[in-house]
Amino acid sequence: MKILMIHGSRQSGELFQAKLQALEKQIRRAIPPQADSLELVYPTAPFPLVSEGSDTSELRNRHGAWSWFESESIDGLYPGLERGLDSIASILKECGPFDGIVGFSQGAAMAAMVASLLEGNRKDAFARPKVEGGMSYPACFDMLEHPPLKFVVSISGYGASDPAYRAFYDPGIRTPMMHFLGSMDTVVDESASTRLVESCQVDGKKAIVVWHSGGHVVPSRKRELAAVVHFIKSNVS
C-alpha cells in the first residue's frame, strides 16, 4: 500500500512529514497486518519560494519553502502548473502505483487534479471545444500507466476558478474524496473549497466533508484523525 503525501505552498516534503506524524501513526495502527508494507512518500515541489514575514522556524529554514506552481494565488491562472504536474507524474511513474493521495492546501488542489487526470475518459473533457485559453491535457500524463486512485484526502483544499481548468472538474471527479475543512480558515476562502466539493458530487452522491473548528491546519485531534483513517480504510479494504 502506497500513499502520496503532497505538501502545501511554502512547505517541503520533510516539513509536511513532520506535521503529519500523528496522522501517519494512526494510519499505520489502523491497517495491520499491512502496516509493515505501508509506504508514505513525501515529495518536494519544484518551485522554490523566498520565505517572507515572521515565519523563521528552524525546520522551514532548513528545508526551504516550495510550491507546486509559480504563484500562491488561489484564484486566477496557475503559472508553472504543467511543470508541477510533470513532477508528480514522474513520482507516480518511478515510485508508484499509489493507492491514494493526502494533500494539504495547494497540495490538495493538486491532488484533486491528479485524481481527475487518472480517471478514464478524462482526455475527452480536455478535447471538447474549449473556452478561450483552455488548458490542453497535460503531456506528462498522456503516456503514464497508472490506475485511477482509490481515494484522496483533501485538507484545506480548493478548486481552480479560472475557466482554463474547467476540464479537471467537468465532468465531476469520481475518485472517492474526503474534504477536511476548517471553519476558521483565513487562507483558503470557503467559496474556493466549495468549488472543489461541488466538483466531487457525482450522480447525486454527496461529497464527504468533515468540518473542524480550527484554521488552516492539518488534522491533529483524535476525532479528526479517526475520520480520515476510517475513510482511507473503507476505500482500500
Short mmCIF file of C-alpha atoms in Angstrom, two decimals:
data_model
loop_
_atom_site.label_atom_id
_atom_site.label_comp_id
_atom_site.label_asym_id
_atom_site.label_seq_id
_atom_site.Cartn_x
_atom_site.Cartn_y
_atom_site.Cartn_z
CA MET A 1 0.00 0.00 0.00
CA LYS A 2 1.39 3.39 -1.03
CA ILE A 3 0.10 6.86 -0.27
CA LEU A 4 1.45 10.02 -1.88
CA MET A 5 1.64 12.92 0.58
CA ILE A 6 1.55 16.31 -1.19
CA HIS A 7 2.52 19.36 0.85
CA GLY A 8 1.12 22.86 0.52
CA SER A 9 2.76 26.09 -0.61
CA ARG A 10 5.77 27.29 1.41
CA GLN A 11 6.45 23.79 2.68
CA SER A 12 8.64 20.84 1.73
CA GLY A 13 8.16 17.10 1.82
CA GLU A 14 10.18 16.80 5.01
CA LEU A 15 8.32 19.63 6.72
CA PHE A 16 4.97 18.10 5.72
CA GLN A 17 6.04 14.73 7.12
CA ALA A 18 6.91 16.37 10.43
CA LYS A 19 3.45 17.95 10.60
CA LEU A 20 1.66 14.68 9.77
CA GLN A 21 3.34 12.43 12.31
CA ALA A 22 0.12 11.95 14.29
CA LEU A 23 -1.89 11.03 11.20
CA GLU A 24 0.81 8.74 9.87
CA LYS A 25 0.95 6.91 13.20
CA GLN A 26 -2.83 6.40 13.21
CA ILE A 27 -2.82 5.08 9.64
CA ARG A 28 -0.12 2.54 10.49
CA ARG A 29 -2.03 1.41 13.57
CA ALA A 30 -5.27 1.03 11.66
CA ILE A 31 -4.20 -1.23 8.82
CA PRO A 32 -2.36 -4.26 10.29
CA PRO A 33 -1.06 -6.65 9.05
CA GLN A 34 -0.26 -4.48 6.04
CA ALA A 35 1.36 -1.81 8.24
CA ASP A 36 4.88 -3.08 7.62
CA SER A 37 4.40 -2.73 3.86
CA LEU A 38 2.77 0.70 4.03
CA GLU A 39 4.82 3.36 2.29
CA LEU A 40 4.11 7.08 2.56
CA VAL A 41 6.01 9.15 0.01
CA TYR A 42 6.63 12.85 0.74
CA PRO A 43 7.97 14.63 -2.37
CA THR A 44 9.02 18.27 -2.50
CA ALA A 45 7.55 20.64 -5.09
CA PRO A 46 9.73 22.02 -7.91
CA PHE A 47 9.40 25.78 -7.36
CA PRO A 48 11.42 27.40 -4.54
CA LEU A 49 9.86 30.35 -2.74
CA VAL A 50 11.55 33.01 -0.66
CA SER A 51 10.18 32.93 2.87
CA GLU A 52 8.71 36.25 3.98
CA GLY A 53 7.27 37.73 7.11
CA SER A 54 7.81 36.41 10.61
CA ASP A 55 7.93 32.70 9.79
CA THR A 56 11.52 31.80 10.64
CA SER A 57 11.03 28.31 12.06
CA GLU A 58 14.23 26.28 12.07
CA LEU A 59 12.62 23.40 10.17
CA ARG A 60 11.30 25.64 7.39
CA ASN A 61 14.61 27.47 7.05
CA ARG A 62 16.49 24.19 6.91
CA HIS A 63 14.35 22.54 4.25
CA GLY A 64 13.16 25.56 2.31
CA ALA A 65 9.78 26.72 1.09
CA TRP A 66 8.47 25.21 -2.13
CA SER A 67 5.40 25.46 -4.35
CA TRP A 68 3.72 23.24 -6.97
CA PHE A 69 3.25 26.20 -9.31
CA GLU A 70 4.87 29.61 -9.57
CA SER A 71 2.05 31.51 -7.91
CA GLU A 72 0.45 31.26 -4.49
CA SER A 73 -2.81 32.61 -5.90
CA ILE A 74 -5.90 30.50 -5.27
CA ASP A 75 -7.98 32.24 -7.93
CA GLY A 76 -6.85 33.01 -11.45
CA LEU A 77 -4.20 31.29 -13.54
CA TYR A 78 -1.52 28.99 -12.12
CA PRO A 79 1.75 29.67 -14.00
CA GLY A 80 4.02 26.63 -13.95
CA LEU A 81 1.15 24.21 -13.25
CA GLU A 82 2.24 21.82 -16.00
CA ARG A 83 5.73 21.60 -14.52
CA GLY A 84 4.20 20.84 -11.13
CA LEU A 85 2.04 18.12 -12.70
CA ASP A 86 5.08 16.77 -14.54
CA SER A 87 6.92 16.50 -11.21
CA ILE A 88 4.06 14.46 -9.73
CA ALA A 89 3.72 12.34 -12.87
CA SER A 90 7.40 11.41 -12.53
CA ILE A 91 6.83 10.34 -8.92
CA LEU A 92 3.81 8.25 -9.94
CA LYS A 93 5.91 6.55 -12.64
CA GLU A 94 9.04 5.98 -10.57
CA CYS A 95 7.54 5.17 -7.17
CA GLY A 96 4.00 4.00 -7.94
CA PRO A 97 1.48 2.71 -8.29
CA PHE A 98 -0.15 4.62 -5.43
CA ASP A 99 -3.43 3.73 -3.74
CA GLY A 100 -4.25 7.31 -2.84
CA ILE A 101 -3.12 10.82 -2.04
CA VAL A 102 -3.25 13.01 1.06
CA GLY A 103 -2.81 16.67 0.15
CA PHE A 104 -2.80 19.92 2.08
CA SER A 105 -3.91 23.31 0.70
CA GLN A 106 -2.18 23.82 -2.66
CA GLY A 107 -1.15 20.17 -2.44
CA ALA A 108 -4.80 19.20 -2.03
CA ALA A 109 -5.71 21.24 -5.10
CA MET A 110 -3.00 19.36 -7.00
CA ALA A 111 -4.20 16.03 -5.60
CA ALA A 112 -7.69 16.64 -7.00
CA MET A 113 -6.26 17.48 -10.42
CA VAL A 114 -4.09 14.36 -10.41
CA ALA A 115 -7.04 12.18 -9.41
CA SER A 116 -9.04 13.71 -12.23
CA LEU A 117 -6.29 13.07 -14.80
CA LEU A 118 -6.01 9.40 -13.79
CA GLU A 119 -9.71 8.74 -14.35
CA GLY A 120 -10.84 7.08 -17.55
CA ASN A 121 -12.04 9.30 -20.40
CA ARG A 122 -10.70 12.49 -18.79
CA LYS A 123 -8.89 13.22 -22.06
CA ASP A 124 -12.32 13.64 -23.65
CA ALA A 125 -13.05 16.59 -21.35
CA PHE A 126 -9.85 18.34 -22.44
CA ALA A 127 -10.62 17.59 -26.09
CA ARG A 128 -14.03 19.28 -26.03
CA PRO A 129 -14.39 22.67 -27.69
CA LYS A 130 -12.50 24.86 -25.24
CA VAL A 131 -13.15 28.25 -23.79
CA GLU A 132 -10.53 30.74 -24.85
CA GLY A 133 -7.22 29.89 -23.25
CA GLY A 134 -8.34 26.46 -22.11
CA MET A 135 -5.58 24.10 -20.95
CA SER A 136 -4.66 21.03 -23.02
CA TYR A 137 -4.44 17.57 -21.48
CA PRO A 138 -1.02 17.52 -19.76
CA ALA A 139 1.50 15.69 -21.93
CA CYS A 140 3.18 14.17 -18.86
CA PHE A 141 0.01 12.16 -18.13
CA ASP A 142 -0.63 11.19 -21.75
CA MET A 143 1.61 8.11 -21.70
CA LEU A 144 1.56 7.50 -17.94
CA GLU A 145 0.46 3.99 -16.99
CA HIS A 146 -1.12 4.35 -13.56
CA PRO A 147 -4.53 3.11 -12.39
CA PRO A 148 -7.15 5.51 -11.02
CA LEU A 149 -6.64 6.41 -7.38
CA LYS A 150 -8.73 4.66 -4.74
CA PHE A 151 -9.02 7.78 -2.57
CA VAL A 152 -7.92 11.35 -1.97
CA VAL A 153 -7.88 13.17 1.37
CA SER A 154 -8.07 16.90 0.70
CA ILE A 155 -7.08 19.02 3.70
CA SER A 156 -7.92 22.73 3.27
CA GLY A 157 -8.13 22.09 -0.46
CA TYR A 158 -9.72 24.17 -3.19
CA GLY A 159 -10.75 24.06 -6.83
CA ALA A 160 -9.37 26.33 -9.54
CA SER A 161 -11.75 29.13 -10.53
CA ASP A 162 -10.37 30.04 -13.95
CA PRO A 163 -12.28 28.53 -16.92
CA ALA A 164 -8.93 27.39 -18.35
CA TYR A 165 -9.02 24.49 -15.86
CA ARG A 166 -12.65 23.50 -16.33
CA ALA A 167 -11.78 20.08 -17.78
CA PHE A 168 -10.31 18.93 -14.45
CA TYR A 169 -13.73 19.27 -12.80
CA ASP A 170 -16.32 18.81 -15.56
CA PRO A 171 -17.45 16.08 -15.70
CA GLY A 172 -17.22 15.70 -11.94
CA ILE A 173 -14.33 13.92 -10.23
CA ARG A 174 -15.39 10.34 -9.47
CA THR A 175 -12.45 9.35 -7.26
CA PRO A 176 -13.63 8.99 -3.62
CA MET A 177 -12.52 12.15 -1.83
CA MET A 178 -12.77 13.39 1.73
CA HIS A 179 -12.67 17.16 2.23
CA PHE A 180 -11.26 18.21 5.60
CA LEU A 181 -12.05 21.91 6.15
CA GLY A 182 -11.55 24.44 8.96
CA SER A 183 -14.36 26.81 9.84
CA MET A 184 -11.74 29.40 10.88
CA ASP A 185 -9.53 29.01 7.79
CA THR A 186 -8.41 32.50 6.76
CA VAL A 187 -6.05 31.31 4.00
CA VAL A 188 -8.45 29.40 1.76
CA ASP A 189 -11.84 31.05 1.40
CA GLU A 190 -14.83 28.77 1.92
CA SER A 191 -16.08 29.51 -1.59
CA ALA A 192 -12.83 28.14 -3.06
CA SER A 193 -13.17 24.93 -1.04
CA THR A 194 -16.83 24.67 -2.00
CA ARG A 195 -15.86 24.73 -5.68
CA LEU A 196 -13.88 21.56 -5.19
CA VAL A 197 -16.50 19.88 -3.00
CA GLU A 198 -19.20 20.52 -5.59
CA SER A 199 -16.98 19.10 -8.32
CA CYS A 200 -16.92 15.78 -6.46
CA GLN A 201 -20.69 15.40 -6.11
CA VAL A 202 -21.27 12.94 -8.95
CA ASP A 203 -24.54 11.19 -9.88
CA GLY A 204 -26.36 12.74 -6.93
CA LYS A 205 -23.86 11.33 -4.42
CA LYS A 206 -22.78 13.94 -1.88
CA ALA A 207 -19.11 14.52 -1.24
CA ILE A 208 -17.70 13.64 2.19
CA VAL A 209 -16.93 16.82 4.12
CA VAL A 210 -15.52 16.94 7.65
CA TRP A 211 -15.51 20.38 9.30
CA HIS A 212 -13.37 21.27 12.29
CA SER A 213 -13.29 24.40 14.40
CA GLY A 214 -9.68 25.32 13.61
CA GLY A 215 -7.99 27.20 10.80
CA HIS A 216 -5.58 26.32 8.01
CA VAL A 217 -4.14 23.24 9.70
CA VAL A 218 -3.71 19.50 9.26
CA PRO A 219 -5.81 17.12 11.42
CA SER A 220 -4.50 16.51 14.91
CA ARG A 221 -7.43 15.73 17.24
CA LYS A 222 -8.49 12.13 17.82
CA ARG A 223 -11.93 12.53 16.22
CA GLU A 224 -10.43 14.17 13.13
CA LEU A 225 -7.69 11.57 12.78
CA ALA A 226 -10.21 8.76 13.20
CA ALA A 227 -12.41 10.15 10.43
CA VAL A 228 -9.50 10.35 7.99
CA VAL A 229 -8.25 6.86 8.85
CA HIS A 230 -11.74 5.37 8.55
CA PHE A 231 -12.14 6.94 5.11
CA ILE A 232 -8.81 5.52 3.91
CA LYS A 233 -9.56 2.06 5.27
CA SER A 234 -13.01 1.98 3.69
CA ASN A 235 -11.52 2.64 0.25
CA VAL A 236 -8.58 0.23 0.29
CA SER A 237 -10.05 -2.80 2.04
#
